[in-house]
Short mmCIF file of C-alpha atoms in Angstrom, two decimals:
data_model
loop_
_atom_site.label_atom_id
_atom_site.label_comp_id
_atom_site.label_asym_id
_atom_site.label_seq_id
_atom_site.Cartn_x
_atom_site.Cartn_y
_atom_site.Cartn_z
CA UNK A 30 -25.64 34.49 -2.71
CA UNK A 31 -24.78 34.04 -6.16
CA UNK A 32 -27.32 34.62 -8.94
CA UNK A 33 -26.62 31.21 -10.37
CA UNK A 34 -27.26 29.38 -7.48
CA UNK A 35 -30.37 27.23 -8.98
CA UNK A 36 -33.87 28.32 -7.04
CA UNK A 37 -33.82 24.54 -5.77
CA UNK A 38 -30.29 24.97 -3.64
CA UNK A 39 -31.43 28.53 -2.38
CA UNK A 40 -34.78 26.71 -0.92
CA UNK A 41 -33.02 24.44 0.67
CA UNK A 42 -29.76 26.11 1.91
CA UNK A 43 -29.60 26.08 5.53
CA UNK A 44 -26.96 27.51 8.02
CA UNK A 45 -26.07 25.86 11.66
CA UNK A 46 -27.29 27.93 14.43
CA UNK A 47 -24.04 26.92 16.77
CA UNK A 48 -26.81 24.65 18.51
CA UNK A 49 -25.90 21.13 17.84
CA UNK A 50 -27.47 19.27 15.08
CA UNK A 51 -30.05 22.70 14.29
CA UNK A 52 -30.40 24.68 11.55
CA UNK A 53 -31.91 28.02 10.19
CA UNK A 54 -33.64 28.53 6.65
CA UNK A 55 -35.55 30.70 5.34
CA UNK A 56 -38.80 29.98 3.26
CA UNK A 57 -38.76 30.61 -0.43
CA UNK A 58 -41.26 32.20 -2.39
CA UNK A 59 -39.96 30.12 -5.40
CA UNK A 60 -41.62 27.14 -3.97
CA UNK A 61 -44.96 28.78 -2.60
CA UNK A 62 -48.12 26.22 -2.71
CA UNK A 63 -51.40 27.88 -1.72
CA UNK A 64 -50.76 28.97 1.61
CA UNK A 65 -47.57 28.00 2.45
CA UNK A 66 -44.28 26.21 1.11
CA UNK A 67 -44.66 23.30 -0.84
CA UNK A 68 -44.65 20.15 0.70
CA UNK A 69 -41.95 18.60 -1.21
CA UNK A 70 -39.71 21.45 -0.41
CA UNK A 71 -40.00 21.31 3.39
CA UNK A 72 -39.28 17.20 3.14
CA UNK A 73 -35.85 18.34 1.23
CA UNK A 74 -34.96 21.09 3.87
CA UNK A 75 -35.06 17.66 6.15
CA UNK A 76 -33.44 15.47 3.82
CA UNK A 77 -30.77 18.56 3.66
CA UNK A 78 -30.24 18.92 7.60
CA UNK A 79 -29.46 15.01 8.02
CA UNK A 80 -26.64 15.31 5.06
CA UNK A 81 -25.19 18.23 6.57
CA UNK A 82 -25.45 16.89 10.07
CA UNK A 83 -21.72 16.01 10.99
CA UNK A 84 -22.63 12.40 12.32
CA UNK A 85 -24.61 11.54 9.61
CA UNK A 86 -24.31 7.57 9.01
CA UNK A 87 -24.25 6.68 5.04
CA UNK A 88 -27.34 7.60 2.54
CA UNK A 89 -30.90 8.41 3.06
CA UNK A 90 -33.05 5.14 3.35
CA UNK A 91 -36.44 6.59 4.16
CA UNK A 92 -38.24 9.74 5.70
CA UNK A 93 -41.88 10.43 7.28
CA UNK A 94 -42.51 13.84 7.05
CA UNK A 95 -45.71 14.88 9.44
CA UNK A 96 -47.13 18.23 8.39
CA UNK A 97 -48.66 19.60 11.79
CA UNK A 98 -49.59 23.25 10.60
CA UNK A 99 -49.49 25.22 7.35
CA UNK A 100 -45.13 26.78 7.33
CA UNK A 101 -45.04 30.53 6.86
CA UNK A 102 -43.78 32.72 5.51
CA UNK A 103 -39.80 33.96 7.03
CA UNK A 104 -37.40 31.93 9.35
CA UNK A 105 -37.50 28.47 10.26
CA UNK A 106 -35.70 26.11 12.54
CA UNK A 107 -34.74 22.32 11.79
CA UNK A 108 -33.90 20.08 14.87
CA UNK A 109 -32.20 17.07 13.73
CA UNK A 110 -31.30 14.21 15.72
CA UNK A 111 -29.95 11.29 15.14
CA UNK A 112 -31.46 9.04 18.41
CA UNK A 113 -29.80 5.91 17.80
CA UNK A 114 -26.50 4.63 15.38
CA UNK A 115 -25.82 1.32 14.72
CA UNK A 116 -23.47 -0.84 12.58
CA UNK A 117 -24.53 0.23 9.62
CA UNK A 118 -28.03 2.17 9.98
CA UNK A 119 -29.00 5.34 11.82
CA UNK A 120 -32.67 6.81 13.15
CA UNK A 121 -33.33 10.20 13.27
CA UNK A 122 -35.97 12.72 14.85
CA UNK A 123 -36.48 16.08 13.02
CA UNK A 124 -38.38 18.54 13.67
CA UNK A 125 -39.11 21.92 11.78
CA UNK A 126 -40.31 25.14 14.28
CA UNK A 127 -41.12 28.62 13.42
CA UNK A 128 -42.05 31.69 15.59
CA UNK A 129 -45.83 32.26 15.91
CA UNK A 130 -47.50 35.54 15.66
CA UNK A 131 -46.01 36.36 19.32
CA UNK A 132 -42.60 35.39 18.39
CA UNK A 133 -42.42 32.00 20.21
CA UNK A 134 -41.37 29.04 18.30
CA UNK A 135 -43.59 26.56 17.76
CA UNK A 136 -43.33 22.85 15.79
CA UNK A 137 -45.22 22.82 12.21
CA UNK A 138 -43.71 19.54 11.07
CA UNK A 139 -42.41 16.16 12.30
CA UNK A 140 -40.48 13.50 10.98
CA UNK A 141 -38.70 10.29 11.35
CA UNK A 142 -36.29 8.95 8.84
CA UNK A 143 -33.10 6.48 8.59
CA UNK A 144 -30.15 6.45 6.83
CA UNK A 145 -28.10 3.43 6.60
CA UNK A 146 -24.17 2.54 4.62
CA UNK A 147 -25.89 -0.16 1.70
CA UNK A 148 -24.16 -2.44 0.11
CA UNK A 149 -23.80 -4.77 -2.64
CA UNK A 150 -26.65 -7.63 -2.43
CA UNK A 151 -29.25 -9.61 -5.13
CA UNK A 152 -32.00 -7.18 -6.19
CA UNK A 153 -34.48 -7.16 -8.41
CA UNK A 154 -37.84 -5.71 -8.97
CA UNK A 155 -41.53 -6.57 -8.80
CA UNK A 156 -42.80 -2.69 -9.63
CA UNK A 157 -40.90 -1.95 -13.86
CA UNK A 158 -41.77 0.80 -15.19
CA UNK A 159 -44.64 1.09 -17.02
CA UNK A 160 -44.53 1.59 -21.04
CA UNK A 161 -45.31 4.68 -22.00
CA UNK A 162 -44.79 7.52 -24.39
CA UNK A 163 -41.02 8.92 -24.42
CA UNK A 164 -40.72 12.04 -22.74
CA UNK A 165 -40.86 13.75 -26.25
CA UNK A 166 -43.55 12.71 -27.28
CA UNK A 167 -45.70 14.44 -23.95
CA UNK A 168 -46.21 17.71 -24.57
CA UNK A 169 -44.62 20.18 -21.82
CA UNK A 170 -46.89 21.78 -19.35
CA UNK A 171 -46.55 25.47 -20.43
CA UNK A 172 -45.66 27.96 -17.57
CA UNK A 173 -48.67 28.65 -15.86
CA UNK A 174 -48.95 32.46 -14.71
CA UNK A 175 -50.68 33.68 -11.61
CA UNK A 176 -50.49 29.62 -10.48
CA UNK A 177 -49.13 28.36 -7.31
CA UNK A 178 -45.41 28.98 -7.73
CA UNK A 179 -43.85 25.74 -7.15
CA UNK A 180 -45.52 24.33 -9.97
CA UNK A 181 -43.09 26.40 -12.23
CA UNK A 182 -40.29 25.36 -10.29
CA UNK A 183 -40.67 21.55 -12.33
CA UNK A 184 -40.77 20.46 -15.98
CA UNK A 185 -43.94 18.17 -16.18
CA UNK A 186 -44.79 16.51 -19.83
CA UNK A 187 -48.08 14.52 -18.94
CA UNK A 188 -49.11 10.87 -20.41
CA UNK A 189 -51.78 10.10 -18.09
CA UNK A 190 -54.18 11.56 -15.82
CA UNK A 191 -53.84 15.40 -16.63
CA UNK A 192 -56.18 17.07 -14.05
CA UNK A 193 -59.64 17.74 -16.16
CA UNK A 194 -60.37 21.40 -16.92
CA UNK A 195 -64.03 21.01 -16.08
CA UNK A 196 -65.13 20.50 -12.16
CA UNK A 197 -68.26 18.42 -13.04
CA UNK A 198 -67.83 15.86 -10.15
CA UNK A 199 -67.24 13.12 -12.71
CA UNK A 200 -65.86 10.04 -11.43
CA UNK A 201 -62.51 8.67 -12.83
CA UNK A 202 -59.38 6.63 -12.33
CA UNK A 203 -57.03 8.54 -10.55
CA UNK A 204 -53.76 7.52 -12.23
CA UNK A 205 -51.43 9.75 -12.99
CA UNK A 206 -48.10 9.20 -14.96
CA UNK A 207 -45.84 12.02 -16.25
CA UNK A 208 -42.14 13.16 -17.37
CA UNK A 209 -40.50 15.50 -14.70
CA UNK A 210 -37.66 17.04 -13.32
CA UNK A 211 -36.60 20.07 -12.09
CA UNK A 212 -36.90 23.44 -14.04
CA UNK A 213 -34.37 24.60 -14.74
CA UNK A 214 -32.74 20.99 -15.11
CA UNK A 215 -30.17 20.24 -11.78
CA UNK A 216 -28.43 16.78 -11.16
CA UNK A 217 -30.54 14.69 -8.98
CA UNK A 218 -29.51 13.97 -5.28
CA UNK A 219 -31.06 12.44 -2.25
CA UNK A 220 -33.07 15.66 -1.67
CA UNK A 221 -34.07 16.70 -5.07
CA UNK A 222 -36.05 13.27 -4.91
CA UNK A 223 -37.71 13.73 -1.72
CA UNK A 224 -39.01 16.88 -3.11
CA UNK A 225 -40.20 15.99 -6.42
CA UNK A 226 -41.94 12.42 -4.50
CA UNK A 227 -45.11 15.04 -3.69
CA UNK A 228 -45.19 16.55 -6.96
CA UNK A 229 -48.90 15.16 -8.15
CA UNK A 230 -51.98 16.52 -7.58
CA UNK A 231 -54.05 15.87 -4.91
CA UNK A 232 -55.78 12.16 -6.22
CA UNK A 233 -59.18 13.91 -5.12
CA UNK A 234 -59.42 16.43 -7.57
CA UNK A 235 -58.55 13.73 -10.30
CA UNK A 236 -60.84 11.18 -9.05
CA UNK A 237 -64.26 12.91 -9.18
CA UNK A 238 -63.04 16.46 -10.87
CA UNK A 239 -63.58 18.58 -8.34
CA UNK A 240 -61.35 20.80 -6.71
CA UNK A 241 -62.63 20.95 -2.75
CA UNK A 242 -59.98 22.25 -0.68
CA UNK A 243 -56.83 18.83 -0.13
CA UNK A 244 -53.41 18.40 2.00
CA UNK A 245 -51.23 15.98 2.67
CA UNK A 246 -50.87 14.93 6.47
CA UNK A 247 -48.01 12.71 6.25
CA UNK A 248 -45.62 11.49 3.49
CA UNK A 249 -43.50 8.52 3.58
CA UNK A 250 -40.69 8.58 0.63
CA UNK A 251 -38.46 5.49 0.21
CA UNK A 252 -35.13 5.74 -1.47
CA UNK A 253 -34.12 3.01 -3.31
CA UNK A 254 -31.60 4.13 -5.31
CA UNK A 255 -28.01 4.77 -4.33
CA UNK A 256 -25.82 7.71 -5.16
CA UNK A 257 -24.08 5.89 -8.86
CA UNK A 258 -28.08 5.76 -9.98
CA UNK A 259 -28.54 9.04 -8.79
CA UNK A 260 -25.99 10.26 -10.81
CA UNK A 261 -26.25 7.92 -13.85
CA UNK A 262 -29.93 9.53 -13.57
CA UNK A 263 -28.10 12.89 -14.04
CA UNK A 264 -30.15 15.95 -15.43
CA UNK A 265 -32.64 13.50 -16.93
CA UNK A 266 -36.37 13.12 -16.86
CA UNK A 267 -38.61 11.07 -14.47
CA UNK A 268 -41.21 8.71 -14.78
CA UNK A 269 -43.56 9.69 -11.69
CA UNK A 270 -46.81 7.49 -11.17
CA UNK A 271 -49.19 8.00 -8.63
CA UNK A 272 -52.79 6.63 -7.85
CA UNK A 273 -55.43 6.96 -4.86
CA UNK A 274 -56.57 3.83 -2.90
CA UNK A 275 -59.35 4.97 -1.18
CA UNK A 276 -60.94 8.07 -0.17
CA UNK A 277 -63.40 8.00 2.66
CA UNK A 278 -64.72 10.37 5.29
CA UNK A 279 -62.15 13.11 5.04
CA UNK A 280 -58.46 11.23 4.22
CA UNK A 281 -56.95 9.68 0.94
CA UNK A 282 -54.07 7.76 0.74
CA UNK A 283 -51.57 7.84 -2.36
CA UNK A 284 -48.93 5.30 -3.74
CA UNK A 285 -46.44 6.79 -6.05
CA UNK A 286 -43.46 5.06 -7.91
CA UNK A 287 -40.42 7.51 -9.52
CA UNK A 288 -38.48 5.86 -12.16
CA UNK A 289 -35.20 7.00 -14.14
CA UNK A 290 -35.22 7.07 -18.11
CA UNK A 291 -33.42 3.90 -18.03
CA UNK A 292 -35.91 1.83 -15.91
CA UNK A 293 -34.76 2.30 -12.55
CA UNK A 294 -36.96 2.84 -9.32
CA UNK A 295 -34.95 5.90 -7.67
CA UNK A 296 -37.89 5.74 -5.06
CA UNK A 297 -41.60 5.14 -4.29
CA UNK A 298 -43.45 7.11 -1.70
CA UNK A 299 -46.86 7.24 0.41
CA UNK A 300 -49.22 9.76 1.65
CA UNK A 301 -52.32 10.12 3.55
CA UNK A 302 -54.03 13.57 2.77
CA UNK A 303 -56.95 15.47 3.83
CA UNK A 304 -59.56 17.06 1.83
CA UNK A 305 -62.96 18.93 2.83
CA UNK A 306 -66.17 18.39 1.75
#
């Protein structure tokens, strides 16, 4: 593989297996959370196995990504299916399996998703983007050394909701807002943007500043942008916003909005995650 291949391509690169409609990858360390892959980069692989897929029907609409058990380390295996095509919209079935400790596969995440061929119709908005500090003006998140790996793998410039340095249990809003895109910078695409959709902090460790141990469950992005604002969006920055609702007896759930620098919602997302007391 070529060195210049950009670590986001490499994570995501997958090969068919001469099975129809399944594909092998291989985990990257590039993108290693705490104990396994980042989240964001297994939704991508998925995103990634329905564009390659030879019957895939238009653009990606949404995705559910169900995270059953923590991905390893090595090989993995994408099933993707697409159960139903209509006119103009198709519904898929992924799943992602990787051999256990005695070599028999075994599912670690689900998902759902649709793509569909859009076209031209009124639109507008009810969600703009907030007003905020250009991405400039927020000082960059300096690379942060024996941290999680992924979180190098992103430019983030913070305006709001920067996770507090002391755990004192202090309650808080959980809002988050902040510049980000990939690092280095890479045109955005379909994938790109499911992946950087689960790029905030668990809400929980904002909320009452303490870091107990959080994942997500299940994610739900939403694309609402088309490939001309994907590309108008190019290499630039994103706004990303993201706040709790309500955290009770184990499970949080998170709304997120990601906006272009021109004011465009390229998607929104939602998430219910787990965290331990």
């Amino acid at each position: 593989m070529s060195t210049n291949t950009h670590p986001f391509d490499s994570a995501i690169a997958l090969v068919p297996t001469g099975v129809p409609g399944q594909y092998q990858g291989q985990s990257s360390r590039d993108y290693w959370n705490m104990v396994g892959p980042y989240g964001g980069i297994t939704a991508a692989a998925l995103v990634q196995a329905m564009l390659q897929h030879p019957q895939c029907l238009g653009d990606p609409v949404s995705i559910t990504v169900n995270f059953a058990a923590a991905m390893g380390a090595g090989r993995f295996e994408i099933d993707a299916n697409p159960v139903r095509t209509n006119r103009s919209t198709q519904h898929w079935l992924l799943t992602v399996k990787q051999a256990a400790e005695d070599g028999v596969m075994q599912v670690v995440t689900t998902a759902t998703a649709m793509t569909a061929l859009r076209r031209q119709t009124w639109s507008a908005s009810d969600a703009p983007m907030p007003v905020v500090k250009a991405p400039a003006e927020a000082e960059r998140v300096p690379a942060l050394v024996g941290a999680v790996e992924w979180l190098n793998r992103y430019e983030m410039r913070f305006v709001d909701g920067m996770l507090p340095m002391k755990e004192d249990g202090a309650e808080r809003d959980s809002l988050t807002r902040l510049w980000v895109r990939d690092n280095p910078p890479r045109p955005l695409d379909f994938a790109s943007l499911a992946a950087v959709s689960d790029v905030f902090f668990p809400r929980v460790w904002l909320r009452r500043a303490a870091r107990v141990p959080a994942g997500t469950v299940s994610i739900t992005v939403y694309f609402h942008a088309g490939r001309e604002e994907l590309a108008a969006a190019g290499e630039g920055l994103l706004l990303a916003q993201a706040r709790g609702q309500e955290f009770r007896n184990g499970f949080f759930d998170q709304a997120a909005q990601l906006w272009s620098e021109a004011g465009v919602m390229l998607a929104s997302s939602h998430q219910i995650v787990y965290y331990k007391e």
